[in-house]
């Protein structure tokens, strides 16, 4: 007799037999994002209507890649790793990890690189100048607010640049971690490395992960497995639907949940091998507008587009 497994048994079986984590590739994580941002800004691409902003974010990602090559923050100790695994906690949690000043050095490096561009918009140059003039305690206060996903008192104009530097710092941690050091959490919708929320999910098509869905961390770029047709926000398997832009890219949809009325974008690598979660999510703002009109809300914002509403 054929045995029929319930969803919980299927997920438990999957977790024992698949690659549960994909850590960021330090050599190209941001350069890959920059290339995708430029591609999605081109005429005929999904992000062409906001092409100038995507081009700016591509320059930002280039600056992030350069900054990443210059920092190596201290990794967690064996005791910290053991504590995190014992209590099913993120190993470098955003809420309590003691940031080194290297993240602020990355921010200065990013601002310097952007300000040096000959065609940089005047408002962006002003933001960079303002950030470079802030005292360390002021920058740390901004970082604390952003990492706590609070909306006040955040400088909305500078938030994407501060988040960009924090991304560099946490990618520098995550990319040098051992997968064995990162345990499983009790909350599957939270990044097991840093405790942040995912920006989108990706159904991978490479030989190691064919057809498997991974959530992509908005901060450290860690990816962790979650079974498909399941809300990544409330974990419901009921009332899941998939929405897309009419005549839009086949590799982009929004996974909508009628239980919590939230959505996250889901990308399909088999339809477009170049998908990149942060870039594709940012480029497809038209889909966000349609879903908002339909009564759904984003589960969490894109770090490069600060929108507290």
PDB file of N, CA, C and O in Angstrom, residues 7 45 91 102 120 129 180 224 291:
ATOM      1  N   UNK A   7       1.751  17.130   5.328  1.00  0.00           N
ATOM      2  CA  UNK A   7       2.744  18.179   5.047  1.00  0.00           C
ATOM      3  C   UNK A   7       3.886  18.227   6.055  1.00  0.00           C
ATOM      4  O   UNK A   7       5.034  18.456   5.693  1.00  0.00           O
ATOM      5  N   UNK A  45      12.569  45.782 -19.657  1.00  0.00           N
ATOM      6  CA  UNK A  45      12.672  45.004 -18.426  1.00  0.00           C
ATOM      7  C   UNK A  45      11.610  45.470 -17.432  1.00  0.00           C
ATOM      8  O   UNK A  45      11.048  46.560 -17.552  1.00  0.00           O
ATOM      9  N   UNK A  91      22.995  32.826  15.137  1.00  0.00           N
ATOM     10  CA  UNK A  91      24.361  32.789  15.668  1.00  0.00           C
ATOM     11  C   UNK A  91      24.991  34.178  15.726  1.00  0.00           C
ATOM     12  O   UNK A  91      25.852  34.442  16.570  1.00  0.00           O
ATOM     13  N   UNK A 102      33.832  48.518  11.963  1.00  0.00           N
ATOM     14  CA  UNK A 102      34.061  48.225  10.549  1.00  0.00           C
ATOM     15  C   UNK A 102      32.835  48.516   9.695  1.00  0.00           C
ATOM     16  O   UNK A 102      32.965  48.888   8.521  1.00  0.00           O
ATOM     17  N   UNK A 120      26.359  61.670 -10.288  1.00  0.00           N
ATOM     18  CA  UNK A 120      25.531  61.359  -9.132  1.00  0.00           C
ATOM     19  C   UNK A 120      24.528  62.490  -8.889  1.00  0.00           C
ATOM     20  O   UNK A 120      24.870  63.668  -8.971  1.00  0.00           O
ATOM     21  N   UNK A 129      27.189  63.271   2.035  1.00  0.00           N
ATOM     22  CA  UNK A 129      27.916  64.263   2.833  1.00  0.00           C
ATOM     23  C   UNK A 129      27.384  64.293   4.262  1.00  0.00           C
ATOM     24  O   UNK A 129      28.164  64.385   5.228  1.00  0.00           O
ATOM     25  N   UNK A 180      27.802  24.197   9.552  1.00  0.00           N
ATOM     26  CA  UNK A 180      27.601  23.409  10.770  1.00  0.00           C
ATOM     27  C   UNK A 180      27.462  24.292  12.012  1.00  0.00           C
ATOM     28  O   UNK A 180      26.917  23.850  13.028  1.00  0.00           O
ATOM     29  N   UNK A 224      17.833  29.933   3.318  1.00  0.00           N
ATOM     30  CA  UNK A 224      17.474  28.724   4.050  1.00  0.00           C
ATOM     31  C   UNK A 224      16.213  28.111   3.454  1.00  0.00           C
ATOM     32  O   UNK A 224      15.340  28.807   2.962  1.00  0.00           O
ATOM     33  N   UNK A 291      -0.750  44.503  -5.786  1.00  0.00           N
ATOM     34  CA  UNK A 291      -1.112  43.708  -4.616  1.00  0.00           C
ATOM     35  C   UNK A 291      -1.677  44.584  -3.507  1.00  0.00           C
ATOM     36  O   UNK A 291      -2.573  44.169  -2.774  1.00  0.00           O
TER      37      UNK A 291
END
